[in-house]
Coordinates of C-alpha atoms and ligand atoms in Angstrom, one line a residue:
M128 CA 146.3 69.5 129.6
T129 CA 143.9 68.4 126.6
S130 CA 142.5 70.7 123.7
T131 CA 139.1 70.2 122.8
R132 CA 139.7 73.6 120.6
D133 CA 141.6 71.1 118.4
A134 CA 138.5 68.8 118.3
V135 CA 135.9 71.1 118.3
S136 CA 136.2 74.7 117.8
A137 CA 139.0 74.4 114.4
P138 CA 137.8 74.1 111.0
A139 CA 139.3 71.0 108.6
A140 CA 142.1 70.3 110.5
G141 CA 142.1 67.9 113.6
Q142 CA 139.0 66.8 112.5
D143 CA 137.2 64.7 113.4
A144 CA 136.1 62.3 110.2
Q145 CA 133.4 61.4 111.6
Q146 CA 132.2 64.9 112.0
D147 CA 129.5 67.0 110.0
T148 CA 131.0 70.2 107.8
F149 CA 129.4 73.0 105.9
D150 CA 131.6 75.9 103.7
S151 CA 132.0 79.3 104.0
L152 CA 132.0 80.5 101.2
D153 CA 132.8 84.4 98.8
P154 CA 129.4 85.5 98.1
R155 CA 131.0 88.1 94.7
T156 CA 132.2 83.5 92.5
G157 CA 130.2 82.4 94.6
E158 CA 134.1 80.0 95.4
V159 CA 134.5 78.5 98.8
I160 CA 136.9 79.5 101.1
A161 CA 136.5 76.8 103.1
S162 CA 135.0 73.4 105.5
Y163 CA 133.4 74.1 109.3
P164 CA 132.0 72.1 112.0
R165 CA 128.3 71.5 112.3
H166 CA 128.6 71.2 115.4
T167 CA 126.0 68.9 117.6
P168 CA 124.1 69.2 121.3
E169 CA 126.2 67.2 122.4
Q170 CA 129.3 69.1 121.1
V171 CA 128.3 72.0 122.2
E172 CA 127.7 71.7 125.7
A173 CA 130.9 70.2 126.3
V174 CA 133.1 73.6 125.3
V175 CA 130.2 75.4 127.5
A176 CA 131.1 73.2 130.1
R177 CA 134.9 73.8 129.2
A178 CA 134.5 77.5 129.5
R179 CA 132.6 77.2 132.8
R180 CA 135.5 76.0 134.4
A181 CA 137.6 78.2 132.7
A182 CA 135.0 81.1 134.9
R183 CA 135.8 81.2 137.5
W184 CA 140.0 81.5 136.7
W185 CA 138.9 84.4 134.4
N186 CA 137.2 86.2 137.1
D187 CA 139.8 85.5 139.0
L188 CA 142.0 87.8 136.9
G189 CA 140.3 90.7 138.9
F190 CA 139.5 94.2 136.7
D191 CA 143.4 94.2 136.1
G192 CA 144.6 91.3 135.5
R193 CA 141.2 91.3 132.4
A194 CA 142.4 94.4 131.1
T195 CA 146.2 92.9 131.0
K196 CA 144.6 89.8 129.1
L197 CA 142.1 92.2 127.4
G198 CA 144.9 94.5 126.2
A199 CA 147.2 92.0 125.0
W200 CA 144.5 90.3 122.6
R201 CA 143.8 93.6 121.3
R202 CA 146.7 94.9 120.9
L203 CA 147.2 91.5 119.4
L204 CA 144.2 92.2 116.4
D205 CA 146.1 95.9 115.4
A206 CA 148.7 94.0 114.7
R207 CA 146.3 91.8 112.3
R208 CA 144.8 94.6 111.2
D209 CA 144.4 93.5 106.9
E210 CA 144.7 89.8 108.2
L211 CA 140.9 90.4 110.0
A212 CA 140.3 92.6 107.3
A213 CA 140.8 89.9 104.1
V214 CA 138.9 87.3 106.3
V215 CA 135.8 89.7 107.2
S216 CA 135.5 91.3 102.9
R217 CA 136.2 87.6 101.7
E218 CA 133.5 85.9 104.1
T219 CA 130.8 89.4 103.2
G220 CA 132.6 90.1 99.7
K221 CA 132.9 94.1 100.8
P222 CA 135.7 96.9 100.5
M223 CA 138.8 96.2 103.1
D224 CA 138.4 99.3 104.2
D225 CA 134.8 99.3 105.5
A226 CA 136.3 95.7 106.5
R227 CA 139.5 97.9 108.5
I228 CA 136.7 100.2 109.6
E229 CA 135.2 97.4 111.6
G230 CA 138.5 96.0 113.4
I231 CA 139.3 98.9 114.1
L232 CA 136.0 100.2 116.4
A233 CA 135.5 96.6 117.3
L234 CA 138.9 98.0 119.6
D235 CA 138.1 100.9 120.4
H236 CA 134.9 99.3 121.7
L237 CA 137.2 96.6 123.9
H238 CA 139.2 99.2 125.4
W239 CA 137.0 101.2 127.0
A240 CA 134.9 98.0 128.5
A241 CA 138.6 97.2 129.1
K242 CA 139.0 100.1 131.3
H243 CA 135.7 101.3 132.6
A244 CA 134.8 97.6 133.8
R245 CA 136.1 98.4 137.6
R246 CA 134.4 102.0 137.6
V247 CA 131.3 100.5 136.1
L248 CA 130.9 96.7 138.0
G249 CA 133.3 96.9 141.5
P250 CA 132.2 96.9 144.1
R251 CA 129.9 100.8 145.5
N252 CA 129.0 101.7 149.0
A253 CA 124.7 103.0 148.2
A254 CA 122.2 104.9 151.0
A255 CA 120.8 102.8 153.1
G256 CA 118.2 105.5 154.1
L257 CA 116.8 106.5 157.0
L258 CA 114.7 103.4 158.4
M259 CA 117.6 101.3 158.0
I260 CA 120.5 103.8 159.3
N261 CA 121.9 100.7 161.4
H262 CA 123.2 99.2 158.4
K263 CA 125.6 99.5 154.9
A264 CA 124.7 99.2 152.3
T265 CA 126.8 98.6 148.9
V266 CA 126.1 97.0 145.9
E267 CA 128.3 94.7 142.9
Y268 CA 128.8 93.3 140.1
P269 CA 129.8 90.0 139.6
P270 CA 129.7 88.4 136.5
M271 CA 126.6 86.3 135.7
G272 CA 129.0 82.2 134.0
V273 CA 129.5 81.9 130.1
I274 CA 127.9 84.3 127.9
G275 CA 125.8 82.1 124.6
V276 CA 127.0 84.4 121.6
L277 CA 125.0 84.4 118.3
G278 CA 126.4 86.4 116.2
P279 CA 125.3 88.1 112.3
W280 CA 127.1 88.0 109.0
N281 CA 126.4 91.9 107.7
Y282 CA 129.3 92.2 110.6
P283 CA 131.2 89.5 111.7
V284 CA 133.7 91.3 113.5
F285 CA 132.0 94.5 115.2
T286 CA 128.6 93.1 115.8
P287 CA 128.6 90.0 118.5
M288 CA 132.4 92.3 120.0
G289 CA 129.6 94.5 121.8
S290 CA 128.9 91.3 123.5
I291 CA 131.6 89.8 123.3
A292 CA 134.2 92.4 125.0
Y293 CA 131.7 93.6 126.8
A294 CA 130.9 90.9 128.4
L295 CA 134.7 89.2 128.8
A296 CA 136.0 92.6 131.0
A297 CA 132.8 92.5 133.2
G298 CA 133.8 88.8 134.1
N299 CA 132.8 85.8 131.9
T300 CA 133.3 83.6 129.5
V301 CA 132.1 83.4 125.9
V302 CA 131.2 80.5 123.0
F303 CA 130.4 82.2 120.4
K304 CA 128.2 81.4 117.2
P305 CA 129.4 83.6 114.4
S306 CA 127.2 83.5 111.9
E307 CA 126.8 80.1 108.8
L308 CA 128.1 83.0 106.3
T309 CA 130.8 83.5 109.0
P310 CA 132.8 81.4 110.6
G311 CA 135.7 81.3 109.2
V312 CA 135.8 85.6 111.2
G313 CA 134.7 84.3 114.3
T314 CA 137.0 80.9 114.1
W315 CA 140.2 84.1 113.6
L316 CA 139.1 86.3 116.2
A317 CA 138.9 83.5 119.3
D318 CA 142.3 82.2 117.8
S319 CA 143.1 85.1 117.3
F320 CA 142.5 85.7 121.3
A321 CA 144.0 82.5 122.7
E322 CA 147.2 83.2 121.0
A323 CA 147.4 87.1 122.8
V324 CA 146.3 85.9 126.5
G325 CA 148.7 82.8 126.2
D326 CA 150.1 79.9 128.5
V327 CA 147.5 79.5 131.3
P328 CA 149.1 78.3 134.8
G329 CA 146.9 75.3 135.6
D330 CA 145.0 73.2 134.0
I331 CA 142.7 76.4 132.7
N332 CA 143.9 76.1 128.5
A333 CA 143.0 80.2 127.5
D334 CA 141.0 79.2 124.7
A335 CA 138.6 77.8 126.9
V336 CA 137.5 81.8 128.0
F337 CA 136.2 82.6 125.0
Q338 CA 135.3 79.6 122.9
V339 CA 133.8 79.8 119.1
V340 CA 131.4 76.9 118.1
T341 CA 130.6 76.4 113.7
G342 CA 127.0 75.9 112.0
E343 CA 123.6 76.8 111.1
G344 CA 120.1 77.6 113.0
E345 CA 120.0 73.7 115.3
T346 CA 124.4 75.3 116.8
G347 CA 122.2 78.3 118.3
G348 CA 119.1 76.4 119.7
A349 CA 122.3 74.2 121.6
L350 CA 124.4 77.2 122.6
C351 CA 120.6 78.3 123.8
R352 CA 119.7 74.8 125.4
A353 CA 123.5 74.4 126.8
G354 CA 122.8 76.2 130.3
V355 CA 125.2 79.0 129.4
D356 CA 123.8 82.2 132.5
K357 CA 122.6 84.5 129.0
V358 CA 122.0 84.2 124.7
A359 CA 123.2 87.7 123.8
F360 CA 121.3 87.7 120.1
T361 CA 122.0 89.6 117.1
G362 CA 120.6 89.1 113.5
S363 CA 115.9 89.2 112.2
T364 CA 113.4 89.7 114.6
A365 CA 111.8 86.6 113.3
T366 CA 115.3 84.5 114.1
A367 CA 115.0 85.6 118.0
K368 CA 111.9 85.3 118.5
K369 CA 112.3 81.2 118.2
V370 CA 115.8 82.2 120.2
M371 CA 113.7 83.7 123.0
A372 CA 111.3 80.7 122.6
T373 CA 114.3 77.6 123.1
C374 CA 115.8 79.7 125.9
A375 CA 112.7 80.1 127.8
E376 CA 112.3 76.7 128.2
S377 CA 114.9 76.9 131.0
L378 CA 114.6 80.1 132.0
T379 CA 117.9 82.1 129.9
P380 CA 117.8 85.0 129.8
V381 CA 118.4 87.1 126.4
L382 CA 119.7 90.4 125.6
V383 CA 118.3 90.6 121.5
E384 CA 119.6 93.1 118.8
C385 CA 117.3 92.9 116.6
G386 CA 117.0 94.6 112.7
G387 CA 115.5 98.2 112.3
K388 CA 114.0 100.7 110.0
D389 CA 116.1 103.3 110.8
A390 CA 114.6 107.6 109.2
L391 CA 116.3 110.0 108.3
L392 CA 114.9 113.7 109.1
V393 CA 115.3 116.7 107.5
D394 CA 114.4 120.1 108.8
A395 CA 114.2 122.8 106.5
D396 CA 117.5 124.5 108.1
A397 CA 119.2 121.7 108.1
D398 CA 123.5 121.9 106.1
L399 CA 121.3 120.1 102.7
D400 CA 125.0 118.7 101.2
D401 CA 125.5 116.9 104.6
A402 CA 122.1 115.5 104.8
A403 CA 123.3 113.9 101.0
A404 CA 126.3 112.6 101.9
A405 CA 124.9 110.9 105.1
V406 CA 121.8 109.9 102.5
V407 CA 123.7 107.9 100.3
W408 CA 126.3 106.7 102.2
G409 CA 123.7 105.5 105.4
A410 CA 121.4 103.9 102.8
M411 CA 124.1 102.3 100.4
S412 CA 127.3 101.1 101.8
N413 CA 127.5 98.1 103.0
A414 CA 125.3 97.4 100.5
G415 CA 122.8 98.2 103.0
Q416 CA 123.1 96.1 104.6
T417 CA 123.5 97.5 107.8
C418 CA 121.1 97.1 111.1
V419 CA 121.4 100.9 111.7
G420 CA 121.1 102.1 108.0
V421 CA 119.5 104.3 106.7
E422 CA 115.8 103.0 104.7
R423 CA 113.4 106.2 105.3
V424 CA 113.7 109.6 104.5
Y425 CA 111.2 112.5 105.8
V426 CA 111.8 115.9 104.2
V427 CA 110.0 118.8 104.7
D428 CA 108.7 119.8 101.4
A429 CA 109.8 123.3 101.5
V430 CA 114.1 121.2 100.6
A431 CA 112.7 118.2 100.1
E432 CA 113.7 118.5 96.1
D433 CA 117.2 120.3 96.3
L434 CA 117.3 117.5 98.6
L435 CA 116.5 115.2 96.4
D436 CA 118.8 116.2 93.4
R437 CA 121.1 116.2 95.9
V438 CA 120.5 112.1 96.9
A439 CA 120.4 111.2 92.8
A440 CA 123.5 113.4 92.0
R441 CA 124.7 111.3 94.6
A442 CA 124.0 108.4 94.5
A443 CA 124.3 107.6 90.6
Q444 CA 127.6 108.1 90.9
V445 CA 128.6 104.8 93.3
R446 CA 128.6 101.3 91.9
P447 CA 129.5 99.0 93.9
G448 CA 132.1 95.8 93.1
G449 CA 134.0 93.0 94.2
R450 CA 137.7 95.2 93.9
P451 CA 138.8 95.7 97.5
D452 CA 139.0 98.7 97.2
S453 CA 135.1 99.2 95.7
P454 CA 132.3 101.2 97.5
Y455 CA 130.3 98.5 98.0
G456 CA 130.1 95.0 97.4
P457 CA 127.8 92.1 96.8
I458 CA 124.1 91.2 98.6
T459 CA 126.4 88.7 100.9
M460 CA 122.8 85.8 101.6
P461 CA 121.1 85.4 97.8
S462 CA 117.9 84.8 99.7
Q463 CA 117.6 88.5 100.2
L464 CA 117.9 89.3 96.2
G465 CA 114.2 88.1 96.8
I466 CA 113.6 90.6 99.4
I467 CA 115.0 94.0 97.4
S468 CA 113.2 93.4 94.4
G469 CA 110.0 93.2 96.0
Q470 CA 109.8 96.7 97.8
I471 CA 111.6 97.8 94.1
D472 CA 108.4 97.0 93.0
D473 CA 105.9 97.2 95.4
A474 CA 106.8 100.7 96.3
L475 CA 106.6 101.3 92.3
S476 CA 102.9 99.9 91.7
R477 CA 101.7 101.6 94.5
G478 CA 102.5 105.2 93.0
G479 CA 105.7 105.7 93.8
R480 CA 108.9 107.5 91.6
A481 CA 112.2 105.8 90.7
V482 CA 114.8 109.0 91.4
V483 CA 117.7 106.9 90.8
G484 CA 117.8 102.9 89.3
G485 CA 114.9 100.1 89.6
P486 CA 114.4 96.5 89.3
G487 CA 116.9 96.5 86.9
S488 CA 119.3 97.3 89.9
V489 CA 119.7 94.7 90.7
R490 CA 121.7 92.2 89.1
A491 CA 122.8 89.5 91.7
P492 CA 125.2 89.8 93.4
Y493 CA 124.8 93.0 92.9
V494 CA 122.1 95.2 92.9
D495 CA 122.7 99.2 91.9
P496 CA 121.8 102.4 94.0
V497 CA 117.8 102.7 94.3
V498 CA 116.5 106.2 94.9
L499 CA 113.2 105.7 95.8
A500 CA 110.2 109.4 95.9
D501 CA 107.0 109.7 97.1
V502 CA 105.9 106.3 98.4
P503 CA 103.1 105.8 99.9
E504 CA 103.4 104.8 103.9
D505 CA 101.7 101.1 104.0
S506 CA 104.5 99.6 101.3
S507 CA 106.8 97.2 101.5
A508 CA 109.5 99.4 100.9
V509 CA 108.1 102.0 103.5
T510 CA 107.6 98.8 106.3
D511 CA 109.6 96.6 106.4
E512 CA 113.4 96.1 106.4
T513 CA 115.1 95.3 102.9
F514 CA 119.2 95.3 103.6
G515 CA 119.7 96.5 100.1
P516 CA 121.1 99.7 99.0
T517 CA 117.4 101.3 98.5
V518 CA 116.6 104.5 100.3
V519 CA 112.8 105.6 100.1
V520 CA 112.5 109.9 100.5
N521 CA 109.1 111.0 101.2
R522 CA 107.9 114.6 101.8
V523 CA 106.5 115.8 104.9
R524 CA 104.6 119.2 106.2
D525 CA 106.9 119.9 109.2
L526 CA 109.0 118.5 111.7
D527 CA 107.1 117.3 114.4
E528 CA 105.0 115.3 110.9
A529 CA 108.0 113.8 110.0
V530 CA 108.1 112.2 113.9
E531 CA 105.2 111.0 114.3
R532 CA 106.1 109.0 110.9
A533 CA 108.9 107.8 111.4
N534 CA 107.5 106.5 114.8
A535 CA 104.6 104.6 113.1
S536 CA 107.1 101.4 112.7
R537 CA 107.1 98.6 114.4
Y538 CA 110.9 99.1 114.8
G539 CA 112.7 101.4 116.5
L540 CA 116.7 100.9 116.8
G541 CA 118.2 103.9 115.0
A542 CA 117.4 107.2 113.7
S543 CA 119.2 110.6 112.3
V544 CA 118.1 113.8 111.8
F545 CA 119.9 116.8 110.2
A546 CA 118.3 120.5 111.2
K547 CA 120.0 123.3 112.4
A548 CA 117.6 124.7 116.0
R549 CA 115.2 121.6 116.7
G550 CA 118.3 118.4 116.5
H551 CA 118.0 117.7 119.6
E552 CA 114.8 118.3 120.7
V553 CA 113.2 116.2 118.1
A554 CA 116.2 113.5 118.7
R555 CA 114.5 112.8 121.7
K556 CA 110.6 112.2 120.3
L557 CA 112.1 108.8 118.3
R558 CA 110.7 105.9 119.7
C559 CA 114.3 104.0 119.5
G560 CA 118.1 103.8 121.2
M561 CA 119.8 106.4 119.6
V562 CA 119.8 108.7 117.4
S563 CA 122.7 110.9 115.9
V564 CA 121.7 114.8 114.8
N565 CA 123.4 116.3 112.0
G566 CA 125.2 113.4 111.5
V567 CA 124.5 109.1 110.8
I568 CA 126.2 106.1 112.9
A569 CA 127.5 108.6 114.7
F570 CA 126.4 106.9 118.7
A571 CA 127.9 103.1 117.0
G572 CA 131.4 104.6 116.5
I573 CA 131.0 106.7 120.3
P574 CA 131.7 103.0 123.4
S575 CA 130.0 104.6 126.2
L576 CA 126.8 105.3 124.4
P577 CA 124.6 102.6 124.8
F578 CA 123.1 101.1 121.7
G579 CA 120.0 98.3 121.2
G580 CA 116.8 99.6 120.5
V581 CA 112.7 99.0 121.2
G582 CA 109.8 97.2 119.5
D583 CA 110.7 95.3 116.9
S584 CA 114.2 96.3 116.5
G585 CA 114.8 94.2 120.9
F586 CA 115.7 94.3 123.3
G587 CA 118.8 94.9 126.9
R588 CA 121.7 97.0 125.6
I589 CA 125.4 96.2 124.5
H590 CA 128.3 99.0 124.0
G591 CA 129.0 101.8 126.9
V592 CA 127.8 101.2 130.8
D593 CA 124.4 99.7 130.1
G594 CA 126.7 97.0 127.7
L595 CA 128.6 95.2 131.0
R596 CA 126.1 95.5 133.4
E597 CA 124.1 93.2 130.5
F598 CA 126.7 90.8 131.3
T599 CA 126.5 91.5 135.3
R600 CA 124.0 90.3 138.3
P601 CA 123.5 93.1 140.7
L602 CA 124.5 92.1 144.0
A603 CA 122.3 94.2 146.6
I604 CA 124.9 93.3 150.4
S605 CA 123.2 94.7 153.0
E606 CA 125.8 94.7 156.2
R607 CA 124.2 95.6 160.3
R608 CA 127.0 98.2 161.6
F609 CA 125.4 98.3 164.7
R610 CA 123.0 96.4 166.9
S611 CA 119.1 99.2 166.8
V612 CA 115.6 98.4 167.7
N613 CA 114.3 95.5 164.5
V614 CA 111.7 95.0 163.3
M615 CA 112.5 92.5 161.4
T616 CA 111.8 89.8 163.9
F617 CA 108.8 88.2 166.0
D618 CA 110.7 89.3 169.3
R619 CA 110.4 93.1 168.5
P620 CA 108.8 95.4 171.5
N621 CA 104.4 95.8 170.7
W622 CA 105.6 100.2 170.9
V623 CA 107.9 99.4 168.2
V624 CA 105.5 99.7 165.4
K625 CA 103.4 102.4 166.6
V626 CA 106.4 104.2 167.2
L627 CA 107.6 103.8 163.0
A628 CA 105.1 104.7 162.1
K629 CA 105.0 108.1 164.3
L630 CA 108.1 109.0 162.4
V631 CA 107.1 107.5 159.0
S632 CA 104.3 110.1 158.9
V633 CA 106.4 113.1 160.3
I634 CA 109.5 112.1 157.9
Y635 CA 107.5 111.3 154.8
G636 CA 103.3 112.5 155.6
R637 CA 103.0 115.7 155.2
Ligands
NAD898 P1 119.5 85.6 111.2 O1 118.0 86.0 112.6 O2 119.6 84.5 110.6 O3 120.5 84.6 112.4 C1 121.4 85.5 113.3 C2 122.0 84.6 114.1 O4 120.9 83.4 114.6 C3 122.9 83.2 113.6 O5 124.3 83.6 113.8 C4 121.8 82.5 112.5 O6 122.8 81.5 112.7 C5 121.3 82.6 114.6 N1 120.4 81.0 113.6 C6 119.0 80.5 113.8 N2 118.9 80.6 113.4 C7 118.8 79.8 115.4 C8 118.1 79.4 115.8 N3 116.8 78.9 115.4 N4 117.9 79.1 117.4 C9 119.0 79.8 117.2 N5 120.4 80.9 117.0 C10 120.1 80.7 115.0 O7 120.5 86.8 111.3 P2 121.3 87.5 110.5 O8 120.9 87.3 109.0 O9 122.8 86.3 110.5 O10 122.0 88.2 109.9 C11 120.5 89.8 109.7 C12 119.9 90.5 110.5 O11 120.6 91.2 111.7 C13 119.9 91.9 110.4 O12 118.3 91.8 109.9 C14 119.7 93.2 110.6 O13 119.2 93.4 111.0 C15 120.8 92.5 112.0 N6 121.7 93.3 112.7 C16 121.3 93.8 114.1 C17 122.5 94.3 114.6 C18 121.8 94.8 115.1 O14 122.6 95.8 116.7 N7 120.4 95.5 116.1 C19 123.7 94.0 114.5 C20 123.4 93.4 113.1 C21 122.8 92.9 112.4

């Protein structure tokens, strides 16, 4: 039994001397944590070929067999929760508890996907309809084969697991390219899967079911070209366009989860303390590096000053740092610091005011909380994804104006509404994929809810029923049960269509 894992997937140890490598860094200190292979197109192709050989075995296990294996993995992830959190914390700089929360949420999704795959994807009868009454109709959802997953660094466990867990539960094998900032997390996840699944009979290796390739954008592009059956991409809108262009060469389908500019709307009857807590945590946690983080607040005039006071009081108490118990850590990707500064400057130069912090809050690698108010809607602080611990609070006449402004963004990922009377009604008017009413980002912790966006935030869904179906091909089967008059033959008598037309007029023409 030969394992390409040693040659291709593992970092440093067992590596070919010629293998080009790149470093993973601790963003708090800039220290090198480890080196990982920069996988070439040929190596990526070999990994995908190996995944394809394992796909048959994995699919043949059936829903129950896969649920057993995924359950073993879930238990191992639970037992090693702190070890995984430490790997996440080192590569992203985020505090240990935030890293633990990611792992916990991922476990919940893994459990849901494995438990519900049979109900959602198993064969079911469909109504054949009056015209085809002599047929039995069934639909089922076989796996696509091999899924390529391209992941970001900001939630390096939770985000890719939204594709990996659901793709595996549906019967696919997976090749994952984690972000070049978090290769250690991806490698750890694949190693833990192989360990949990254990020995497999025959010439299939358990570690071929879920493999990792490492590298930067070139390796990601190679995965798109390697003959996978679908690419599940999570990252920036600009990269999504490149991924789609590459996938277009081979008509490889893509699932696209991109950034956002999520709004939080506050009505006059809202619990303002809850709303303020949600604004500060939603905007600042993980240093604001959350695709569904709160970046804009629209609050009705009547309570605007009160909300701002409460937001300011809370935000002023939050101080980032590199300790395991800091409220949030550094900006993981140094190039983001310039974007954050640029947006603060733009907001202030156009008449916005800094209620907490300001340009001096950016002190690499950390950014202190920044609360901006009354910022013109065409400022980049309002129009572009910030990915930093800053938030814009703008006042509006009423909730309808808040909806209008929230919907004016080219992004449409998530949103929050704080209101007593109109919360649900307003949630339904927002142009986005997910809304939390009187909460923030709550939808992400509910595995049965689909997750994804519209516009520049992407398309397709992870999580829930839709997330399982995303990695399958709907298979429709019609089966003749008994002979009757057949229209779909050159042998049909001339009267058949006339009779059929009369029948249809009687039924549908009224
Ligand atoms: P990114 O776009 O820079 O990279 C994402 C992944 O794509 C990485 O693995 C990267 O190596 C790979 N990649 C880069 N160039 C490529 C190419 N030409 N072909 C193929 N792959 C390529 O994003 P990032 O900086 O890692 O992540 C931050 C972004 O992700 C933010 O915009 C954030 O909002 C978004 N995000 C979205 C969600 C969501 O679910 N919608 C979740 C987390 C993060």
